[in-house]
């Protein structure tokens, strides 16, 4: 039973306000902190901001805080839900209380904060770790799966001040034999990459972007992938480490065309087929195993066309926004073969789990993701293991808000080892770890 609910305005990794929620039960207080995106999808649930320009540039969340304290909290306490077994009912109750299709009244940030804190409370009341609680909620069975971390080590797009159009270049240590080893390999490559960048562009080029990947003065995707290839080869991990790209192309889609020069003085425009051809070249030339949001969410036909010949994981982020209705449309159009899972895109834990289960029923993969504006909350680490998704992205292995998730995953791996529960590192099977 929930006996108290408290909310506060705190900070995210970009220095913007975010919401912190504390839920109390007989087992104590349970906390959550909500993340926030920059390259957000058009159809995401509404993140409520105060919009008072003179306070935090309009980004305050005092209204969302009040909505938790004055509306959601008292109503939940009165209902007397059992957090051990009624997370779905709690989430559904909050959706009804909100009354809009996209959580615009109370705010998806307010609702998600309560949902995550209730999941933590439920796990504690049940006396199980959060990942086990979430696994129960999702109905997942079989051995536990530790994910391959996809580390975003080069930042561009709206996440950095360089001129590179593509937002994320990730390294994935699929050849490791454990999660802990995958982190070691990832860190070694990350540090070598810093040296490679310094040698090429000087020490001022090693500043980092929003997700803590380096943001050197490069422009083309080939330049990014060449840097990664060099760093991986120098560390002796060629073949063990694969690459992934999230161009976040909605950010540079204008009038039916893609402008790779959108952060430069001159335009560099490609047609959708032209951009598709560029992706095919990159996949042919480099060990790229995953491509996310290669086309804009309003450019569904290009997704469908590209998917006909795409042999790698094709992930919908802005396209799907962790929303079952958007998933159904994308499946109908044969637009992609994988879903990015961001809990704050939909605004409750149980709806995120429902989206994951629907994706699985389609035969799609699930790729769990942080946001570019993060906090030290490590919820998605437990969610990844709970759902057994085989891979997640939480930025570079650097700075607290990113490493919190990787550290938590190493804790989970140690705990599974110590308790003798069956588990496996997803490795090469990151797309379909249930085949392990
Ligand atoms: P965002 O970026 O959190 O800024 O939306 C992450 C992504 O596009 O995957
Ligand atoms: Zn994305």
CSV table of C-alpha atoms and ligand atoms in Angstrom, one decimal:
chain,number,residue,atom,x,y,z
A,1,UNK,CA,0.0,0.0,0.0
A,2,UNK,CA,1.2,3.5,-0.9
A,3,UNK,CA,1.1,5.7,2.2
A,4,UNK,CA,2.8,8.9,0.8
A,5,UNK,CA,3.9,10.4,-2.5
A,6,UNK,CA,6.3,13.3,-2.8
A,7,UNK,CA,7.7,15.1,-5.9
A,8,UNK,CA,10.5,17.6,-6.3
A,9,UNK,CA,12.2,19.6,-9.1
A,10,UNK,CA,15.8,18.4,-9.6
A,11,UNK,CA,18.3,18.5,-12.5
A,12,UNK,CA,19.1,16.4,-15.5
A,13,UNK,CA,22.5,15.9,-17.1
A,14,UNK,CA,22.0,19.1,-19.3
A,15,UNK,CA,21.3,21.2,-16.3
A,16,UNK,CA,17.6,21.4,-17.1
A,17,UNK,CA,15.0,20.8,-14.4
A,18,UNK,CA,13.4,17.3,-14.2
A,19,UNK,CA,11.0,15.6,-11.9
A,20,UNK,CA,12.0,13.4,-9.0
A,21,UNK,CA,9.3,11.2,-7.3
A,22,UNK,CA,9.3,9.4,-4.0
A,23,UNK,CA,6.7,6.8,-3.1
A,24,UNK,CA,6.4,5.5,0.4
A,25,UNK,CA,5.2,2.0,1.5
A,26,UNK,CA,5.7,0.0,4.6
A,27,UNK,CA,9.1,-1.0,3.2
A,28,UNK,CA,10.4,2.6,3.0
A,29,UNK,CA,10.7,5.3,0.4
A,30,UNK,CA,11.3,4.5,-3.3
A,31,UNK,CA,12.6,7.1,-5.7
A,32,UNK,CA,12.7,7.8,-9.5
A,33,UNK,CA,14.1,10.5,-11.7
A,34,UNK,CA,12.7,11.1,-15.2
A,35,UNK,CA,14.9,11.6,-18.3
A,36,UNK,CA,14.3,14.0,-21.2
A,37,UNK,CA,15.1,13.9,-25.0
A,38,UNK,CA,16.4,16.6,-27.4
A,39,UNK,CA,15.8,14.9,-30.7
A,40,UNK,CA,12.3,14.0,-29.7
A,41,UNK,CA,9.7,12.3,-31.9
A,42,UNK,CA,6.6,14.2,-33.0
A,43,UNK,CA,4.3,11.6,-31.4
A,44,UNK,CA,5.9,11.3,-28.0
A,45,UNK,CA,3.7,11.7,-24.8
A,46,UNK,CA,3.8,15.2,-23.6
A,47,UNK,CA,6.6,16.3,-21.2
A,48,UNK,CA,5.0,19.1,-19.2
A,49,UNK,CA,7.2,22.2,-18.9
A,50,UNK,CA,6.2,25.4,-17.1
A,51,UNK,CA,7.0,27.6,-20.1
A,52,UNK,CA,7.8,30.6,-17.8
A,53,UNK,CA,10.7,32.1,-19.9
A,54,UNK,CA,12.3,33.9,-17.0
A,55,UNK,CA,12.6,30.6,-14.9
A,56,UNK,CA,15.1,28.0,-16.3
A,57,UNK,CA,14.4,29.4,-19.8
A,58,UNK,CA,10.8,28.0,-19.6
A,59,UNK,CA,12.0,24.5,-18.7
A,60,UNK,CA,10.8,24.4,-15.1
A,61,UNK,CA,8.6,21.4,-14.1
A,62,UNK,CA,6.9,22.9,-11.0
A,63,UNK,CA,3.5,22.2,-12.6
A,64,UNK,CA,4.3,18.6,-13.0
A,65,UNK,CA,5.6,18.5,-9.4
A,66,UNK,CA,2.3,19.9,-8.2
A,67,UNK,CA,0.3,17.5,-10.3
A,68,UNK,CA,2.1,14.6,-8.5
A,69,UNK,CA,1.8,16.2,-5.1
A,70,UNK,CA,-1.8,17.4,-5.3
A,71,UNK,CA,-3.6,15.2,-7.9
A,72,UNK,CA,-1.9,11.9,-8.5
A,73,UNK,CA,-0.5,11.2,-5.0
A,74,UNK,CA,-3.7,11.7,-3.0
A,75,UNK,CA,-5.8,9.8,-5.6
A,76,UNK,CA,-3.4,6.8,-5.5
A,77,UNK,CA,-3.2,6.7,-1.8
A,78,UNK,CA,-7.0,6.7,-1.6
A,79,UNK,CA,-7.3,3.9,-4.1
A,80,UNK,CA,-5.2,1.6,-1.9
A,81,UNK,CA,-3.5,-0.3,-4.8
A,82,UNK,CA,-1.2,-3.2,-4.0
A,83,UNK,CA,2.2,-2.3,-5.6
A,84,UNK,CA,3.2,-5.9,-5.7
A,85,UNK,CA,0.6,-7.0,-8.2
A,86,UNK,CA,-1.1,-3.8,-9.5
A,87,UNK,CA,1.4,-1.8,-11.5
A,88,UNK,CA,-0.8,-2.1,-14.6
A,89,UNK,CA,-3.8,-0.9,-12.7
A,90,UNK,CA,-1.9,2.0,-11.1
A,91,UNK,CA,-0.7,3.1,-14.6
A,92,UNK,CA,-4.1,2.7,-16.1
A,93,UNK,CA,-5.6,4.7,-13.2
A,94,UNK,CA,-3.1,7.6,-13.9
A,95,UNK,CA,-4.0,7.6,-17.6
A,96,UNK,CA,-7.6,7.9,-16.8
A,97,UNK,CA,-6.9,10.6,-14.2
A,98,UNK,CA,-5.0,12.5,-16.9
A,99,UNK,CA,-7.8,12.0,-19.4
A,100,UNK,CA,-5.9,12.9,-22.6
A,101,UNK,CA,-4.5,10.5,-25.2
A,102,UNK,CA,-0.9,11.8,-24.8
A,103,UNK,CA,-0.8,12.6,-21.1
A,104,UNK,CA,-0.9,16.3,-21.8
A,105,UNK,CA,-2.8,17.4,-18.8
A,106,UNK,CA,-0.8,15.9,-15.9
A,107,UNK,CA,2.4,15.4,-17.9
A,108,UNK,CA,4.1,12.2,-19.0
A,109,UNK,CA,7.0,13.2,-16.9
A,110,UNK,CA,4.8,13.4,-13.8
A,111,UNK,CA,3.1,10.1,-14.5
A,112,UNK,CA,6.2,8.2,-15.4
A,113,UNK,CA,8.0,9.3,-12.2
A,114,UNK,CA,5.2,7.8,-10.2
A,115,UNK,CA,5.1,4.6,-12.3
A,116,UNK,CA,8.8,4.0,-12.0
A,117,UNK,CA,8.8,4.6,-8.2
A,118,UNK,CA,5.8,2.3,-7.9
A,119,UNK,CA,7.7,-0.5,-9.8
A,120,UNK,CA,10.6,-0.1,-7.3
A,121,UNK,CA,8.2,-0.2,-4.4
A,122,UNK,CA,6.5,-3.3,-5.8
A,123,UNK,CA,9.8,-5.1,-6.2
A,124,UNK,CA,10.7,-4.2,-2.6
A,125,UNK,CA,7.3,-5.3,-1.2
A,126,UNK,CA,7.7,-8.6,-3.1
A,127,UNK,CA,11.3,-9.0,-1.8
A,128,UNK,CA,12.8,-9.4,-5.3
A,129,UNK,CA,15.3,-7.3,-7.3
A,130,UNK,CA,13.7,-4.8,-9.7
A,131,UNK,CA,14.8,-6.7,-12.8
A,132,UNK,CA,13.0,-9.8,-11.5
A,133,UNK,CA,9.9,-7.8,-10.7
A,134,UNK,CA,9.8,-6.3,-14.2
A,135,UNK,CA,10.4,-9.7,-15.8
A,136,UNK,CA,7.3,-10.9,-13.9
A,137,UNK,CA,5.3,-7.9,-15.2
A,138,UNK,CA,6.4,-8.8,-18.8
A,139,UNK,CA,5.9,-12.5,-18.4
A,140,UNK,CA,9.4,-13.2,-19.7
A,141,UNK,CA,10.9,-16.7,-19.0
A,142,UNK,CA,14.1,-18.6,-19.5
A,143,UNK,CA,17.7,-17.7,-18.4
A,144,UNK,CA,18.4,-14.1,-17.6
A,145,UNK,CA,20.2,-12.2,-20.4
A,146,UNK,CA,22.9,-9.6,-19.9
A,147,UNK,CA,22.8,-7.1,-22.8
A,148,UNK,CA,25.5,-6.0,-25.2
A,149,UNK,CA,26.1,-2.3,-24.4
A,150,UNK,CA,26.0,-0.1,-27.5
A,151,UNK,CA,28.3,2.8,-26.4
A,152,UNK,CA,27.7,6.1,-28.2
A,153,UNK,CA,31.3,7.3,-28.5
A,154,UNK,CA,31.0,9.9,-31.2
A,155,UNK,CA,28.3,12.6,-31.0
A,156,UNK,CA,26.9,14.8,-33.7
A,157,UNK,CA,23.4,16.0,-34.7
A,158,UNK,CA,21.6,18.1,-32.1
A,159,UNK,CA,23.7,16.5,-29.4
A,160,UNK,CA,26.9,18.4,-30.1
A,161,UNK,CA,28.3,21.6,-31.5
A,162,UNK,CA,30.3,20.0,-34.3
A,163,UNK,CA,29.1,20.0,-37.9
A,164,UNK,CA,28.4,16.3,-38.3
A,165,UNK,CA,24.7,15.7,-39.3
A,166,UNK,CA,24.5,12.1,-37.9
A,167,UNK,CA,23.8,12.1,-34.2
A,168,UNK,CA,25.3,8.9,-32.8
A,169,UNK,CA,28.1,6.4,-33.7
A,170,UNK,CA,28.1,3.4,-31.3
A,171,UNK,CA,30.5,0.6,-30.6
A,172,UNK,CA,29.1,-2.8,-29.6
A,173,UNK,CA,31.5,-5.3,-28.0
A,174,UNK,CA,29.6,-8.4,-29.3
A,175,UNK,CA,32.7,-10.6,-29.0
A,176,UNK,CA,33.0,-10.3,-25.3
A,177,UNK,CA,32.1,-13.2,-23.1
A,178,UNK,CA,30.5,-11.3,-20.2
A,179,UNK,CA,28.9,-7.9,-19.6
A,180,UNK,CA,31.8,-6.9,-17.5
A,181,UNK,CA,34.3,-7.7,-20.2
A,182,UNK,CA,32.1,-5.8,-22.8
A,183,UNK,CA,32.5,-2.7,-20.6
A,184,UNK,CA,36.2,-3.2,-20.3
A,185,UNK,CA,36.6,-3.5,-24.1
A,186,UNK,CA,34.3,-0.5,-24.6
A,187,UNK,CA,36.3,1.7,-22.2
A,188,UNK,CA,39.6,0.7,-23.8
A,189,UNK,CA,38.3,1.6,-27.2
A,190,UNK,CA,36.8,4.9,-25.9
A,191,UNK,CA,40.2,5.9,-24.4
A,192,UNK,CA,42.1,4.9,-27.5
A,193,UNK,CA,39.6,6.9,-29.6
A,194,UNK,CA,40.5,10.0,-27.5
A,195,UNK,CA,44.2,9.5,-28.4
A,196,UNK,CA,43.4,8.9,-32.1
A,197,UNK,CA,41.3,12.1,-32.1
A,198,UNK,CA,44.0,14.1,-30.3
A,199,UNK,CA,46.6,12.9,-32.8
A,200,UNK,CA,44.4,14.0,-35.8
A,201,UNK,CA,42.7,17.1,-34.5
A,202,UNK,CA,44.6,18.2,-31.4
A,203,UNK,CA,43.6,18.1,-27.8
A,204,UNK,CA,40.9,20.7,-28.1
A,205,UNK,CA,38.9,18.3,-30.2
A,206,UNK,CA,38.2,15.8,-27.4
A,207,UNK,CA,35.3,17.7,-25.7
A,208,UNK,CA,32.2,15.5,-25.4
A,209,UNK,CA,28.6,15.9,-26.5
A,210,UNK,CA,25.3,15.4,-24.7
A,211,UNK,CA,25.7,11.6,-24.4
A,212,UNK,CA,29.4,11.9,-23.5
A,213,UNK,CA,30.8,10.7,-26.8
A,214,UNK,CA,33.5,12.8,-28.4
A,215,UNK,CA,32.5,15.5,-30.8
A,216,UNK,CA,35.5,16.2,-33.0
A,217,UNK,CA,35.4,18.6,-36.0
A,218,UNK,CA,34.4,16.0,-38.5
A,219,UNK,CA,31.5,16.1,-40.9
A,220,UNK,CA,31.0,12.8,-42.8
A,221,UNK,CA,29.9,9.5,-41.5
A,222,UNK,CA,32.9,7.8,-43.1
A,223,UNK,CA,35.2,10.0,-41.1
A,224,UNK,CA,33.5,8.9,-37.9
A,225,UNK,CA,33.6,5.2,-38.8
A,226,UNK,CA,37.3,5.5,-39.8
A,227,UNK,CA,38.1,6.9,-36.4
A,228,UNK,CA,36.2,4.0,-34.8
A,229,UNK,CA,37.9,1.4,-37.0
A,230,UNK,CA,41.3,2.8,-36.1
A,231,UNK,CA,40.6,2.8,-32.4
A,232,UNK,CA,39.2,-0.7,-32.4
A,233,UNK,CA,42.1,-2.0,-34.5
A,234,UNK,CA,44.7,-0.3,-32.3
A,235,UNK,CA,43.2,-2.1,-29.3
A,236,UNK,CA,43.3,-5.5,-31.1
A,237,UNK,CA,39.5,-5.9,-31.1
A,238,UNK,CA,38.8,-6.0,-34.8
A,239,UNK,CA,35.9,-8.4,-35.3
A,240,UNK,CA,34.9,-8.4,-31.7
A,241,UNK,CA,33.5,-4.9,-31.8
A,242,UNK,CA,30.7,-3.9,-34.2
A,243,UNK,CA,29.3,-0.5,-35.0
A,244,UNK,CA,25.8,1.1,-34.9
A,245,UNK,CA,24.5,4.4,-36.2
A,246,UNK,CA,21.6,6.6,-35.2
A,247,UNK,CA,21.5,9.5,-37.7
A,248,UNK,CA,18.3,10.8,-36.0
A,249,UNK,CA,17.3,11.9,-39.5
A,250,UNK,CA,14.1,13.6,-38.5
A,251,UNK,CA,16.3,16.4,-37.4
A,252,UNK,CA,17.6,17.2,-40.9
A,253,UNK,CA,14.5,16.3,-43.0
A,254,UNK,CA,13.1,19.3,-44.8
A,255,UNK,CA,10.6,19.4,-47.6
A,256,UNK,CA,11.0,15.7,-48.5
A,257,UNK,CA,14.8,15.9,-48.6
A,258,UNK,CA,17.7,15.3,-46.1
A,259,UNK,CA,20.1,18.1,-45.6
A,260,UNK,CA,23.4,16.7,-44.2
A,261,UNK,CA,24.7,20.3,-44.1
A,262,UNK,CA,22.0,21.4,-41.7
A,263,UNK,CA,24.7,22.4,-39.2
A,264,UNK,CA,26.9,24.0,-41.8
A,265,UNK,CA,26.8,27.2,-43.8
A,266,UNK,CA,26.1,25.3,-47.1
A,267,UNK,CA,23.3,22.8,-47.7
A,268,UNK,CA,24.2,19.2,-48.7
A,269,UNK,CA,21.0,17.7,-49.8
A,270,UNK,CA,20.2,14.1,-50.5
A,271,UNK,CA,17.0,12.5,-51.8
A,272,UNK,CA,15.6,9.6,-49.7
A,273,UNK,CA,16.9,7.0,-52.2
A,274,UNK,CA,20.3,8.9,-52.2
A,275,UNK,CA,20.4,8.7,-48.4
A,276,UNK,CA,19.4,5.0,-48.6
A,277,UNK,CA,22.3,4.4,-51.0
A,278,UNK,CA,24.7,6.1,-48.5
A,279,UNK,CA,23.5,3.7,-45.8
A,280,UNK,CA,24.0,0.7,-48.0
A,281,UNK,CA,27.6,1.8,-48.8
A,282,UNK,CA,28.4,2.3,-45.0
A,283,UNK,CA,26.9,-1.1,-44.2
A,284,UNK,CA,29.0,-2.7,-47.0
A,285,UNK,CA,32.2,-0.9,-46.0
A,286,UNK,CA,32.1,-1.1,-42.2
A,287,UNK,CA,30.9,-3.6,-39.6
A,288,UNK,CA,27.6,-1.8,-39.0
A,289,UNK,CA,25.1,-4.1,-37.4
A,290,UNK,CA,22.3,-1.7,-36.4
A,291,UNK,CA,20.8,1.4,-38.0
A,292,UNK,CA,18.2,3.6,-36.1
A,293,UNK,CA,15.9,6.2,-37.5
A,294,UNK,CA,17.6,6.3,-41.0
A,295,UNK,CA,14.6,8.2,-42.3
A,296,UNK,CA,12.2,10.7,-40.7
A,297,UNK,CA,9.0,9.7,-39.0
A,298,UNK,CA,7.0,11.5,-41.7
A,299,UNK,CA,8.8,9.6,-44.4
A,300,UNK,CA,7.3,6.2,-43.9
A,301,UNK,CA,7.6,5.1,-47.5
A,302,UNK,CA,11.4,5.5,-47.5
A,303,UNK,CA,11.5,3.2,-44.4
A,304,UNK,CA,9.4,0.6,-46.3
A,305,UNK,CA,11.6,0.8,-49.4
A,306,UNK,CA,14.8,0.6,-47.4
A,307,UNK,CA,13.6,-2.4,-45.3
A,308,UNK,CA,13.1,-4.4,-48.5
A,309,UNK,CA,16.9,-4.7,-48.9
A,310,UNK,CA,18.1,-4.1,-45.4
A,311,UNK,CA,19.9,-7.0,-43.9
A,312,UNK,CA,20.8,-5.5,-40.5
A,313,UNK,CA,18.7,-4.4,-37.5
A,314,UNK,CA,16.5,-1.5,-38.5
A,315,UNK,CA,15.3,0.3,-35.4
A,316,UNK,CA,12.4,2.7,-35.1
A,317,UNK,CA,12.8,5.4,-32.5
A,318,UNK,CA,10.9,8.6,-33.5
A,319,UNK,CA,9.0,6.4,-35.9
A,320,UNK,CA,7.5,4.2,-33.1
A,321,UNK,CA,7.8,6.3,-29.9
A,322,UNK,CA,7.3,3.1,-27.8
A,323,UNK,CA,3.6,3.4,-28.7
A,324,UNK,CA,1.6,0.2,-29.6
A,325,UNK,CA,-0.5,2.1,-32.2
A,326,UNK,CA,2.5,3.4,-34.0
A,327,UNK,CA,4.0,-0.1,-33.8
A,328,UNK,CA,1.0,-1.6,-35.5
A,329,UNK,CA,1.1,1.0,-38.3
A,330,UNK,CA,4.8,0.3,-38.9
A,331,UNK,CA,4.3,-3.4,-38.9
A,332,UNK,CA,1.5,-3.0,-41.5
A,333,UNK,CA,3.9,-0.9,-43.7
A,334,UNK,CA,6.8,-3.3,-43.1
A,335,UNK,CA,8.8,-0.2,-42.1
A,336,UNK,CA,11.4,-1.7,-39.6
A,337,UNK,CA,12.4,-4.9,-37.7
A,338,UNK,CA,13.2,-3.5,-34.3
A,339,UNK,CA,11.8,-1.2,-31.7
A,340,UNK,CA,13.7,1.4,-29.6
A,341,UNK,CA,12.3,1.4,-26.1
A,342,UNK,CA,12.3,4.7,-24.2
A,343,UNK,CA,10.0,4.7,-21.2
A,344,UNK,CA,9.4,8.4,-21.2
A,345,UNK,CA,8.2,8.4,-24.9
A,346,UNK,CA,5.0,6.6,-23.7
A,347,UNK,CA,5.0,7.7,-20.0
A,348,UNK,CA,4.3,4.5,-18.0
A,349,UNK,CA,6.3,1.4,-17.2
A,350,UNK,CA,3.4,-1.0,-18.1
A,351,UNK,CA,2.7,0.7,-21.5
A,352,UNK,CA,6.4,0.4,-22.3
A,353,UNK,CA,6.3,-3.3,-21.4
A,354,UNK,CA,3.2,-3.8,-23.5
A,355,UNK,CA,5.0,-2.2,-26.5
A,356,UNK,CA,8.0,-4.5,-25.9
A,357,UNK,CA,5.7,-7.5,-25.8
A,358,UNK,CA,3.9,-6.4,-29.0
A,359,UNK,CA,7.3,-6.0,-30.8
A,360,UNK,CA,8.3,-9.5,-29.7
A,361,UNK,CA,5.1,-10.9,-31.0
A,362,UNK,CA,5.9,-9.3,-34.4
A,363,UNK,CA,9.3,-11.1,-34.4
A,364,UNK,CA,11.1,-7.8,-33.9
A,365,UNK,CA,14.1,-7.0,-31.7
A,366,UNK,CA,14.0,-4.5,-28.8
A,367,UNK,CA,16.7,-2.0,-28.1
A,368,UNK,CA,16.4,-0.2,-24.7
A,369,UNK,CA,17.5,3.4,-24.6
A,370,UNK,CA,18.4,6.2,-22.3
A,371,UNK,CA,17.7,9.9,-23.3
A,372,UNK,CA,20.2,12.5,-24.1
A,373,UNK,CA,19.1,14.4,-21.0
A,374,UNK,CA,19.6,11.8,-18.3
A,375,UNK,CA,19.8,11.4,-14.6
A,376,UNK,CA,21.6,9.0,-12.3
A,377,UNK,CA,18.5,6.8,-12.1
A,378,UNK,CA,19.5,3.4,-13.3
A,379,UNK,CA,15.9,2.0,-14.0
A,380,UNK,CA,16.6,1.0,-17.6
A,381,UNK,CA,19.4,-1.4,-16.6
A,382,UNK,CA,16.9,-3.5,-14.7
A,383,UNK,CA,14.3,-3.1,-17.4
A,384,UNK,CA,16.8,-4.4,-20.0
A,385,UNK,CA,17.6,-7.5,-18.0
A,386,UNK,CA,13.9,-7.9,-17.0
A,387,UNK,CA,12.8,-7.9,-20.6
A,388,UNK,CA,15.8,-9.8,-21.8
A,389,UNK,CA,16.3,-7.5,-24.8
A,390,UNK,CA,19.9,-8.4,-25.5
A,391,UNK,CA,21.1,-4.9,-26.0
A,392,UNK,CA,20.8,-1.3,-24.7
A,393,UNK,CA,22.3,2.1,-25.3
A,394,UNK,CA,23.3,4.4,-22.5
A,395,UNK,CA,25.8,6.7,-24.1
A,396,UNK,CA,29.6,6.6,-23.7
A,397,UNK,CA,31.2,4.9,-20.7
A,398,UNK,CA,31.8,8.3,-19.1
A,399,UNK,CA,30.0,10.6,-16.6
A,400,UNK,CA,27.7,9.5,-13.8
A,401,UNK,CA,24.3,9.6,-15.7
A,402,UNK,CA,25.7,7.2,-18.3
A,403,UNK,CA,27.8,4.9,-16.2
A,404,UNK,CA,25.1,4.5,-13.5
A,405,UNK,CA,23.3,2.1,-16.0
A,406,UNK,CA,26.5,0.2,-16.9
A,407,UNK,CA,27.5,0.0,-13.3
A,408,UNK,CA,24.1,-1.3,-12.3
A,409,UNK,CA,24.3,-4.0,-15.0
A,410,UNK,CA,27.7,-5.1,-13.7
A,411,UNK,CA,26.0,-5.3,-10.2
A,412,UNK,CA,23.2,-7.5,-11.7
A,413,UNK,CA,25.7,-9.7,-13.4
A,414,UNK,CA,27.7,-10.2,-10.1
A,415,UNK,CA,24.4,-10.8,-8.3
A,416,UNK,CA,23.3,-13.5,-10.8
A,417,UNK,CA,26.7,-15.2,-10.6
A,418,UNK,CA,26.7,-15.1,-6.8
A,419,UNK,CA,23.2,-16.5,-6.5
A,420,UNK,CA,23.7,-19.2,-9.1
A,421,UNK,CA,20.7,-18.1,-11.2
A,422,UNK,CA,21.1,-19.1,-14.9
A,423,UNK,CA,22.1,-16.2,-17.1
A,424,UNK,CA,24.0,-15.5,-20.3
A,425,UNK,CA,25.7,-12.5,-22.0
A,426,UNK,CA,23.8,-11.9,-25.3
A,427,UNK,CA,27.0,-11.4,-27.4
A,428,UNK,CA,26.4,-12.0,-31.1
A,429,UNK,CA,22.8,-12.9,-30.4
A,430,UNK,CA,21.9,-9.4,-29.2
A,431,UNK,CA,19.0,-9.1,-31.6
A,432,UNK,CA,17.3,-12.4,-30.6
A,433,UNK,CA,18.8,-13.5,-27.3
A,434,UNK,CA,16.0,-15.9,-26.8
A,435,UNK,CA,17.8,-18.1,-29.4
A,436,UNK,CA,20.8,-18.4,-27.1
B,1,LIG,P1,17.1,12.1,-27.5
B,1,LIG,O1,18.1,11.2,-28.4
B,1,LIG,O2,17.1,11.5,-26.2
B,1,LIG,O3,17.7,13.4,-27.6
B,1,LIG,O4,15.8,12.0,-28.2
B,1,LIG,C1,18.3,9.9,-28.4
B,1,LIG,C2,18.0,9.2,-29.7
B,1,LIG,O5,17.6,9.8,-30.7
B,1,LIG,O6,18.0,7.9,-29.7
B,2,LIG,ZN1,17.3,7.7,-31.9
